[in-house]
Amino acid sequence: MVTILDTINPDAKRVRHPEKAHRADTEVMRKPDWIRVKAPTSKGYAETRAIVKEHKLVTVCEEAGCPNIGECWDKKHATFMIMGEICTRACAFCNVATGKPNALDMAEPENVAKAVKEMGLSHVVITSVDRDDLEDGGAEHFEKVIWAIRAASPATTIEILTPDFLKKPGALERVVAAKPDVFNHNMETVAGNYLTVRPGARYFHSIRLLQRVKELDPTMFTKSGIMVGLGEERNEVLQLMDDLRTADVDFLTIGQYLQPTRKHHKVESFVTPDEFKSYETVAYSKGFLMVASSPLTRSSHHAGDDFARLRAAREKRSNKTTDDPRHDDRMRSRPGEQAVTDRIVTHESRGEECH
């Protein structure tokens, strides 16, 4: 048998997940009542969609199949995904297309900025696919998008959700220097799941990335998110919280993993709302400024409102700490912190590769 690939017709249908095409189908669990959302049909949704299409932009809301797209787009909230719609990684949970990406669109920074201004956004979230094919992992493109938004809409606060810039020296420093208001990098899952769920990444590299952001700019808000329902144990989630706090991460999001197709990683469990509330309580006790933990929580869900609360929480803590005479003693010693830092350094120095 001869297989013919159409490399001439740009409209030829491509396989969205070629690396998953020959995998056996996994079981799809029936969603509980607390997961269900309404189909997007509102006028606001249609208007947001029209603006996105007019400027030829890509959103993670569509590409990742976010369940909150109807609610967010109705309020003129959208998370723009830059550097194309094809990712160089093949994470087992992700619905974004995998393959060889196209060249960067040099007009994209200006188009994103125009859309931000037209939509009147007070807060915008910019994310991207992984671009391991680029020398800087796309750092310069992030920089240009941030600059373009600052020029077109100076009052808009900017949140970025970045890849891990693995083996891209200087990339992180360049993005932080562009001064986004929030730097988000998602851990996605617990350390024990990385080889099966996020095989192209390294857990301790991601922890170190977030820690490095605070070293470069202690005033920048940092944020990270995970999914649950991937077979993790509760103690693993609590350990991840400790690792993030050692990296001085301000904001943690926890949401339910939802399986995009039968070829993706199966949902091992649906975590109950009470369990999410328990995670939120524990996370606050560990020192996070903000925690969003619910079945439908996603990194960018309610990002603008959450950013306002995040700033207020920092100001409140700062005032409280300044007035507390025990502050100096606490700053001199954080029990257990050195042990977790040693874990990060040890794993980073080993230099193991994920496959």
CSV table of C-alpha atoms in Angstrom, one decimal, residues 126-315:
chain,number,residue,atom,x,y,z
A,126,ILE,CA,-0.6,35.7,27.1
A,127,THR,CA,0.5,32.1,26.8
A,128,SER,CA,2.2,30.1,24.1
A,129,VAL,CA,2.9,26.7,22.7
A,130,ASP,CA,6.4,25.2,23.4
A,131,ARG,CA,8.8,26.3,20.7
A,132,ASP,CA,11.8,24.0,21.3
A,133,ASP,CA,12.8,24.7,17.6
A,134,LEU,CA,13.6,28.3,18.4
A,135,GLU,CA,17.1,29.2,19.8
A,136,ASP,CA,15.5,31.3,22.6
A,137,GLY,CA,12.3,29.2,23.0
A,138,GLY,CA,10.3,32.3,21.9
A,139,ALA,CA,11.6,34.7,24.6
A,140,GLU,CA,12.1,37.5,22.1
A,141,HIS,CA,8.5,37.1,20.8
A,142,PHE,CA,7.1,37.2,24.4
A,143,GLU,CA,9.1,40.4,24.9
A,144,LYS,CA,7.7,42.0,21.7
A,145,VAL,CA,4.1,41.1,22.6
A,146,ILE,CA,4.5,42.7,26.1
A,147,TRP,CA,6.1,45.8,24.6
A,148,ALA,CA,3.3,46.1,22.0
A,149,ILE,CA,0.5,45.8,24.6
A,150,ARG,CA,2.2,48.4,26.8
A,151,ALA,CA,2.3,50.8,23.9
A,152,ALA,CA,-1.2,50.3,22.7
A,153,SER,CA,-2.9,49.9,26.1
A,154,PRO,CA,-0.7,51.3,28.9
A,155,ALA,CA,-3.3,50.7,31.7
A,156,THR,CA,-3.7,47.0,30.9
A,157,THR,CA,-1.9,44.7,33.3
A,158,ILE,CA,-0.1,41.7,31.7
A,159,GLU,CA,0.0,38.1,32.9
A,160,ILE,CA,2.2,35.6,31.0
A,161,LEU,CA,1.9,31.9,31.1
A,162,THR,CA,5.2,30.6,29.7
A,163,PRO,CA,6.8,27.3,28.7
A,164,ASP,CA,9.8,26.0,30.7
A,165,PHE,CA,12.5,27.4,28.3
A,166,LEU,CA,14.4,24.1,28.9
A,167,LYS,CA,18.0,24.4,27.5
A,168,LYS,CA,17.4,28.0,26.4
A,169,PRO,CA,20.1,30.0,28.3
A,170,GLY,CA,19.2,33.6,28.9
A,171,ALA,CA,15.6,33.2,27.7
A,172,LEU,CA,14.0,33.5,31.1
A,173,GLU,CA,16.0,36.6,32.0
A,174,ARG,CA,14.9,38.3,28.8
A,175,VAL,CA,11.2,37.7,29.5
A,176,VAL,CA,11.4,38.8,33.1
A,177,ALA,CA,13.2,42.0,32.0
A,178,ALA,CA,10.2,42.9,29.8
A,179,LYS,CA,8.3,43.4,33.2
A,180,PRO,CA,5.0,41.5,32.9
A,181,ASP,CA,2.9,42.0,36.0
A,182,VAL,CA,2.4,38.2,36.6
A,183,PHE,CA,4.8,35.4,35.6
A,184,ASN,CA,2.9,32.1,35.5
A,185,HIS,CA,4.5,28.7,34.7
A,186,ASN,CA,2.3,25.7,35.3
A,187,MET,CA,3.8,22.6,37.1
A,188,GLU,CA,0.7,20.7,35.7
A,189,THR,CA,1.1,17.6,37.9
A,190,VAL,CA,3.1,16.1,40.8
A,191,ALA,CA,6.7,15.0,40.4
A,192,GLY,CA,5.8,11.2,40.2
A,193,ASN,CA,3.6,11.7,37.1
A,194,TYR,CA,6.1,13.6,35.0
A,195,LEU,CA,7.4,10.7,32.9
A,196,THR,CA,3.9,9.7,31.8
A,197,VAL,CA,2.0,13.0,31.9
A,198,ARG,CA,4.6,15.6,31.0
A,199,PRO,CA,7.5,13.6,29.5
A,200,GLY,CA,9.3,16.5,27.7
A,201,ALA,CA,9.7,18.5,30.9
A,202,ARG,CA,11.6,18.2,34.3
A,203,TYR,CA,9.9,18.8,37.6
A,204,PHE,CA,12.8,20.4,39.3
A,205,HIS,CA,13.7,22.6,36.3
A,206,SER,CA,10.2,24.1,36.5
A,207,ILE,CA,10.5,24.7,40.2
A,208,ARG,CA,13.8,26.3,39.7
A,209,LEU,CA,12.4,28.5,36.8
A,210,LEU,CA,9.8,30.0,39.2
A,211,GLN,CA,12.4,30.4,41.9
A,212,ARG,CA,14.7,32.2,39.5
A,213,VAL,CA,12.0,34.7,38.5
A,214,LYS,CA,11.8,35.9,42.1
A,215,GLU,CA,15.6,36.2,42.3
A,216,LEU,CA,15.6,38.4,39.1
A,217,ASP,CA,12.6,40.5,40.3
A,218,PRO,CA,11.4,40.0,43.9
A,219,THR,CA,8.4,42.3,43.2
A,220,MET,CA,7.0,40.2,40.3
A,221,PHE,CA,4.0,38.1,41.2
A,222,THR,CA,4.6,34.4,40.4
A,223,LYS,CA,1.9,31.8,39.8
A,224,SER,CA,1.6,28.1,39.0
A,225,GLY,CA,-1.1,25.6,38.4
A,226,ILE,CA,-1.7,21.9,38.6
A,227,MET,CA,-4.4,19.4,37.5
A,228,VAL,CA,-5.7,16.7,39.8
A,229,GLY,CA,-7.4,13.5,38.9
A,230,LEU,CA,-4.3,12.1,37.1
A,231,GLY,CA,-3.6,9.4,39.7
A,232,GLU,CA,-1.7,11.6,42.2
A,233,GLU,CA,-1.7,10.9,45.9
A,234,ARG,CA,-2.7,13.7,48.4
A,235,ASN,CA,0.7,13.7,50.0
A,236,GLU,CA,2.3,14.3,46.6
A,237,VAL,CA,0.1,17.4,46.1
A,238,LEU,CA,1.2,18.7,49.5
A,239,GLN,CA,4.8,18.1,48.7
A,240,LEU,CA,4.4,20.1,45.5
A,241,MET,CA,2.9,22.9,47.5
A,242,ASP,CA,6.0,22.9,49.7
A,243,ASP,CA,8.3,23.0,46.7
A,244,LEU,CA,6.4,25.9,45.2
A,245,ARG,CA,6.5,27.8,48.5
A,246,THR,CA,10.3,27.3,48.7
A,247,ALA,CA,10.4,29.0,45.3
A,248,ASP,CA,8.3,31.8,46.9
A,249,VAL,CA,5.4,31.3,44.4
A,250,ASP,CA,2.5,33.6,45.3
A,251,PHE,CA,-0.5,32.1,43.6
A,252,LEU,CA,-1.5,28.4,43.2
A,253,THR,CA,-4.4,27.2,41.0
A,254,ILE,CA,-5.8,23.6,41.3
A,255,GLY,CA,-8.3,22.2,38.8
A,256,GLN,CA,-9.8,18.9,37.7
A,257,TYR,CA,-8.1,17.2,34.7
A,258,LEU,CA,-10.6,16.6,31.9
A,259,GLN,CA,-9.6,14.1,29.1
A,260,PRO,CA,-9.8,15.8,25.7
A,261,THR,CA,-10.0,12.5,23.7
A,262,ARG,CA,-9.7,8.7,24.2
A,263,LYS,CA,-6.1,8.9,23.0
A,264,HIS,CA,-5.1,11.2,25.9
A,265,HIS,CA,-4.3,10.3,29.5
A,266,LYS,CA,-7.3,8.9,31.2
A,267,VAL,CA,-9.1,10.6,34.1
A,268,GLU,CA,-8.1,8.5,37.1
A,269,SER,CA,-10.6,10.2,39.4
A,270,PHE,CA,-13.0,13.1,39.7
A,271,VAL,CA,-12.0,15.1,42.8
A,272,THR,CA,-14.9,16.3,44.8
A,273,PRO,CA,-15.6,20.0,45.6
A,274,ASP,CA,-14.9,19.2,49.3
A,275,GLU,CA,-11.5,17.8,48.4
A,276,PHE,CA,-10.7,20.9,46.4
A,277,LYS,CA,-11.7,23.1,49.4
A,278,SER,CA,-9.4,21.0,51.6
A,279,TYR,CA,-6.5,21.6,49.2
A,280,GLU,CA,-7.3,25.4,49.3
A,281,THR,CA,-7.2,25.5,53.1
A,282,VAL,CA,-3.9,23.6,53.3
A,283,ALA,CA,-2.3,25.8,50.6
A,284,TYR,CA,-3.3,29.0,52.4
A,285,SER,CA,-1.8,27.6,55.6
A,286,LYS,CA,1.5,27.0,53.8
A,287,GLY,CA,1.7,30.7,52.9
A,288,PHE,CA,0.4,31.3,49.4
A,289,LEU,CA,-1.0,34.8,48.9
A,290,MET,CA,-3.8,33.4,46.6
A,291,VAL,CA,-5.3,30.0,46.0
A,292,ALA,CA,-7.9,29.1,43.5
A,293,SER,CA,-9.0,25.5,43.9
A,294,SER,CA,-12.2,24.0,42.4
A,295,PRO,CA,-13.2,21.5,39.7
A,296,LEU,CA,-13.4,24.1,36.9
A,297,THR,CA,-10.4,26.3,38.0
A,298,ARG,CA,-8.0,26.9,35.1
A,299,SER,CA,-4.9,29.1,35.1
A,300,SER,CA,-6.5,32.0,33.4
A,301,HIS,CA,-10.0,31.7,34.8
A,302,HIS,CA,-11.0,35.0,36.5
A,303,ALA,CA,-7.4,36.1,36.0
A,304,GLY,CA,-8.2,39.8,36.1
A,305,ASP,CA,-10.3,39.7,39.3
A,306,ASP,CA,-7.7,37.3,40.9
A,307,PHE,CA,-4.9,39.8,40.1
A,308,ALA,CA,-6.7,42.6,42.0
A,309,ARG,CA,-7.1,40.3,45.0
A,310,LEU,CA,-3.5,39.1,44.7
A,311,ARG,CA,-2.2,42.7,44.9
A,312,ALA,CA,-4.5,43.4,47.9
A,313,ALA,CA,-3.3,40.3,49.6
A,314,ARG,CA,0.3,41.3,49.2
A,315,GLU,CA,-0.4,44.8,50.6
